[in-house]
């Protein structure tokens, strides 16, 4: 959905309450308006309900294959995370925060030189408010990040993930303008808020299916250990980690 169509959709969603109000009275119209607003809000926080903007949550395969994605870098633990991935012979998709890339361009280059995929995770990671950003504000956050990665590594990124995954109906149009695809996840252990590696691992492993996209984070003390343990568990259970988010 383009940004223009998103605006028309937003305006169009106010027509049914008006019609209901004219036909059955203002209270019915008000209830209809409230119901539509609840649905729009839910579609942001429960993206599966959203009819606008595609989110890729898994890739197509019948093999025991998964894709690993790591959010919020580059951070001080990036070299350690890269060493762990190297030791396991695994490549991942790194969703990077633009201002951290600008502050640590050498880490961004190192991620790329080790064969991983660089992706866009907004400039300032406004996790509390990105879901209600205007198209212009989203464009600024996203375009600045792509530019920061381009400046640091000379690479045009094609993948995007919203902070905590919440997007409003304008995001699809903004991504289309900027040539980006939205990537979600199908397996996660809430490692951004929980620090218990065992508990996080169990959550991830319990939800793995062929084609799963796994969400991990970096930047907190338990993240390197979590990555090491997860890669060992995946190997023991004969899951292959591949770079396949776009197919
Ligand atoms: Zn994030």
Coordinates of C-alpha atoms and ligand atoms in Angstrom, one line a residue:
X1 CA 0.0 0.0 0.0
X2 CA 1.4 3.4 -1.0
X3 CA 1.5 6.3 1.5
X4 CA -1.3 8.0 -0.6
X5 CA -3.5 4.9 -0.4
X6 CA -2.8 4.7 3.3
X7 CA -4.1 8.2 3.8
X8 CA -7.2 7.4 1.7
X9 CA -7.7 4.2 3.7
X10 CA -7.5 6.2 6.9
X11 CA -10.1 8.7 5.7
X12 CA -12.2 5.9 4.2
X13 CA -12.4 4.1 7.6
X14 CA -14.3 7.1 8.9
X15 CA -17.1 6.7 6.3
X16 CA -18.9 3.6 7.8
X17 CA -19.3 5.3 11.3
X18 CA -20.9 8.3 9.5
X19 CA -23.3 6.1 7.5
X20 CA -24.2 4.1 10.6
X21 CA -24.7 7.3 12.5
X22 CA -27.1 8.7 9.9
X23 CA -29.0 5.4 9.7
X24 CA -29.2 4.3 13.4
X25 CA -28.3 7.3 15.4
X26 CA -25.1 9.0 16.8
X27 CA -24.6 6.3 19.5
X28 CA -24.4 3.5 16.9
X29 CA -22.1 5.7 14.8
X30 CA -19.9 6.4 17.8
X31 CA -19.7 2.6 18.7
X32 CA -18.8 1.9 15.1
X33 CA -16.0 4.5 15.2
X34 CA -14.6 3.1 18.4
X35 CA -14.7 -0.4 17.0
X36 CA -12.8 0.7 13.9
X37 CA -10.2 2.5 15.9
X38 CA -9.7 -0.5 18.2
X39 CA -9.1 -2.6 15.1
X40 CA -6.6 -0.1 13.6
X41 CA -4.7 0.0 17.0
X42 CA -4.7 -3.8 17.3
X43 CA -3.4 -4.2 13.8
X44 CA -0.3 -2.2 14.8
X45 CA 0.4 -4.2 18.0
X46 CA -0.8 -7.6 16.6
X47 CA 0.6 -7.3 13.0
X48 CA -1.1 -10.5 11.9
X49 CA -4.4 -8.6 11.9
X50 CA -3.1 -5.9 9.6
X51 CA -4.3 -6.2 6.0
X52 CA -1.8 -3.6 4.9
X53 CA 2.0 -4.0 4.5
X54 CA 3.5 -7.5 4.2
X55 CA 5.8 -8.8 6.9
X56 CA 8.0 -11.8 6.1
X57 CA 8.0 -14.0 9.1
X58 CA 9.4 -17.2 7.6
X59 CA 10.9 -18.5 4.3
X60 CA 9.6 -21.3 2.2
X61 CA 11.3 -24.7 2.7
X62 CA 10.5 -28.2 3.8
X63 CA 14.1 -28.8 5.1
X64 CA 15.2 -28.3 8.7
X65 CA 16.5 -24.8 7.9
X66 CA 16.2 -21.6 9.9
X67 CA 17.5 -18.0 9.4
X68 CA 19.1 -16.1 12.3
X69 CA 18.6 -12.4 12.7
X70 CA 20.3 -10.2 15.3
X71 CA 18.9 -6.8 16.2
X72 CA 20.2 -3.5 17.8
X73 CA 23.9 -3.5 16.8
X74 CA 26.6 -2.6 16.3
X75 CA 27.4 -2.8 20.0
X76 CA 30.5 -3.4 22.1
X77 CA 29.9 -7.2 22.0
X78 CA 29.8 -7.3 18.1
X79 CA 33.4 -8.7 17.8
X80 CA 32.5 -11.5 20.3
X81 CA 29.2 -12.2 18.5
X82 CA 31.1 -12.4 15.2
X83 CA 33.7 -14.7 16.6
X84 CA 31.0 -17.1 17.9
X85 CA 29.3 -17.1 14.5
X86 CA 32.6 -17.7 12.7
X87 CA 33.4 -20.6 15.0
X88 CA 30.1 -22.2 14.1
X89 CA 30.4 -21.4 10.4
X90 CA 27.1 -19.5 10.6
X91 CA 26.0 -16.3 8.8
X92 CA 23.2 -14.0 10.1
X93 CA 21.2 -10.9 9.2
X94 CA 22.2 -7.9 11.4
X95 CA 19.5 -5.3 11.8
X96 CA 21.5 -2.2 12.7
X97 CA 20.7 1.1 14.3
X98 CA 21.8 4.0 12.2
X99 CA 23.3 6.2 15.0
X100 CA 25.3 3.2 16.3
X101 CA 26.6 2.6 12.8
X102 CA 27.7 6.2 12.5
X103 CA 29.5 6.0 15.8
X104 CA 31.1 2.6 15.0
X105 CA 31.5 2.3 11.2
X106 CA 34.4 -0.1 11.6
X107 CA 32.1 -2.6 13.4
X108 CA 29.6 -2.3 10.6
X109 CA 32.4 -3.0 8.1
X110 CA 33.5 -6.0 10.1
X111 CA 30.0 -7.5 10.1
X112 CA 29.9 -7.2 6.3
X113 CA 33.4 -8.5 5.8
X114 CA 32.6 -11.7 7.7
X115 CA 29.8 -12.4 5.2
X116 CA 26.7 -11.3 7.1
X117 CA 23.8 -9.4 5.8
X118 CA 23.4 -5.7 6.9
X119 CA 19.8 -4.5 7.4
X120 CA 18.0 -1.4 8.6
X121 CA 16.6 -1.1 12.1
X122 CA 15.9 2.7 12.2
X123 CA 18.3 5.6 13.1
X124 CA 17.4 6.0 16.8
X125 CA 15.3 2.9 17.6
X126 CA 12.3 4.9 18.9
X127 CA 10.6 1.7 20.2
X128 CA 8.0 3.6 22.3
X129 CA 6.7 5.8 19.5
X130 CA 7.6 4.5 16.1
X131 CA 4.2 2.9 15.7
X132 CA 2.6 6.3 15.6
X133 CA 5.2 8.1 13.5
X134 CA 4.0 10.1 10.5
X135 CA 5.1 9.0 7.0
X136 CA 7.7 11.8 7.0
X137 CA 9.1 10.9 10.4
X138 CA 9.4 7.3 9.4
X139 CA 11.0 8.2 6.1
X140 CA 13.6 10.2 8.0
X141 CA 14.4 7.5 10.5
X142 CA 14.7 4.8 7.8
X143 CA 16.5 6.8 5.1
X144 CA 19.1 8.1 7.6
X145 CA 19.9 4.5 8.6
X146 CA 20.3 3.3 5.1
X147 CA 22.6 6.3 4.4
X148 CA 24.7 5.6 7.6
X149 CA 25.2 2.0 6.4
X150 CA 26.0 3.1 2.9
X151 CA 28.5 5.6 4.2
X152 CA 30.2 3.1 6.5
X153 CA 30.2 0.0 4.2
X154 CA 29.2 1.2 0.7
X155 CA 26.3 -1.2 0.8
X156 CA 22.6 -0.6 -0.1
X157 CA 20.5 -2.4 2.4
X158 CA 17.2 -4.0 1.3
X159 CA 15.8 -5.4 4.5
X160 CA 14.0 -3.5 7.3
X161 CA 12.7 -4.3 10.8
X162 CA 10.7 -1.9 12.9
X163 CA 11.7 -1.3 16.5
X164 CA 9.8 -4.1 18.5
X165 CA 8.1 -4.9 15.2
X166 CA 5.2 -2.4 15.5
X167 CA 4.3 -0.6 12.3
X168 CA 1.3 1.6 11.3
X169 CA -0.4 1.5 8.0
X170 CA 2.0 4.1 6.4
X171 CA 5.1 2.0 6.9
X172 CA 4.5 -0.3 3.9
X173 CA 4.4 2.7 1.6
X174 CA 7.5 4.3 3.1
X175 CA 9.4 1.1 2.7
X176 CA 8.2 0.7 -0.9
X177 CA 9.5 4.3 -1.7
X178 CA 12.9 3.4 -0.1
X179 CA 13.2 0.0 -1.8
X180 CA 13.1 -2.0 1.4
X181 CA 11.3 -5.2 2.5
X182 CA 9.9 -5.7 6.0
X183 CA 11.2 -8.7 7.9
X184 CA 9.5 -10.0 11.0
X185 CA 10.2 -13.3 12.9
X186 CA 8.5 -16.5 13.8
X187 CA 10.7 -17.6 16.8
X188 CA 12.0 -15.6 19.7
X189 CA 12.8 -16.0 23.3
X190 CA 12.3 -12.4 24.6
X191 CA 16.1 -12.0 25.0
X192 CA 15.7 -8.2 25.1
X193 CA 13.9 -8.3 28.4
X194 CA 14.7 -11.7 29.9
X195 CA 18.3 -12.5 30.9
X196 CA 17.9 -16.2 31.7
X197 CA 19.6 -18.0 28.9
X198 CA 18.0 -21.3 29.6
X199 CA 14.5 -19.9 29.6
X200 CA 15.2 -17.9 26.4
X201 CA 16.6 -21.0 24.7
X202 CA 13.6 -23.1 25.6
X203 CA 11.2 -20.5 24.1
X204 CA 13.1 -20.3 20.8
X205 CA 13.6 -24.1 20.4
X206 CA 9.9 -24.8 21.2
X207 CA 8.7 -22.7 18.3
X208 CA 11.1 -23.7 15.6
X209 CA 9.6 -25.0 12.3
X210 CA 11.2 -25.3 8.8
X211 CA 11.8 -21.8 7.4
X212 CA 11.7 -20.1 10.8
X213 CA 13.2 -16.6 11.2
X214 CA 14.8 -16.4 14.7
X215 CA 15.0 -13.1 16.5
X216 CA 18.0 -12.4 18.7
X217 CA 19.4 -9.2 20.1
X218 CA 22.9 -8.0 21.0
X219 CA 24.3 -5.5 23.5
X220 CA 23.5 -7.1 26.9
X221 CA 25.9 -9.3 28.9
X222 CA 23.9 -12.5 28.3
X223 CA 23.7 -12.2 24.5
X224 CA 27.1 -13.8 23.6
X225 CA 26.4 -16.8 25.8
X226 CA 22.9 -17.1 24.4
X227 CA 24.2 -17.1 20.9
X228 CA 26.8 -19.7 21.7
X229 CA 24.3 -22.0 23.4
X230 CA 21.7 -21.5 20.7
X231 CA 24.1 -22.4 17.9
X232 CA 25.2 -25.5 19.8
X233 CA 21.6 -26.6 20.3
X234 CA 20.7 -26.0 16.7
X235 CA 23.6 -28.1 15.6
X236 CA 22.8 -30.9 18.0
X237 CA 19.2 -30.9 16.8
X238 CA 20.3 -30.9 13.1
X239 CA 18.9 -27.5 12.2
X240 CA 20.8 -25.8 9.4
X241 CA 21.2 -22.0 9.7
X242 CA 20.9 -20.3 6.3
X243 CA 20.6 -16.8 4.8
X244 CA 17.1 -17.1 3.2
X245 CA 14.9 -14.2 4.4
X246 CA 14.0 -13.0 0.9
X247 CA 12.7 -16.2 -0.6
Ligands
LIG1 ZN1 15.4 -3.4 18.2

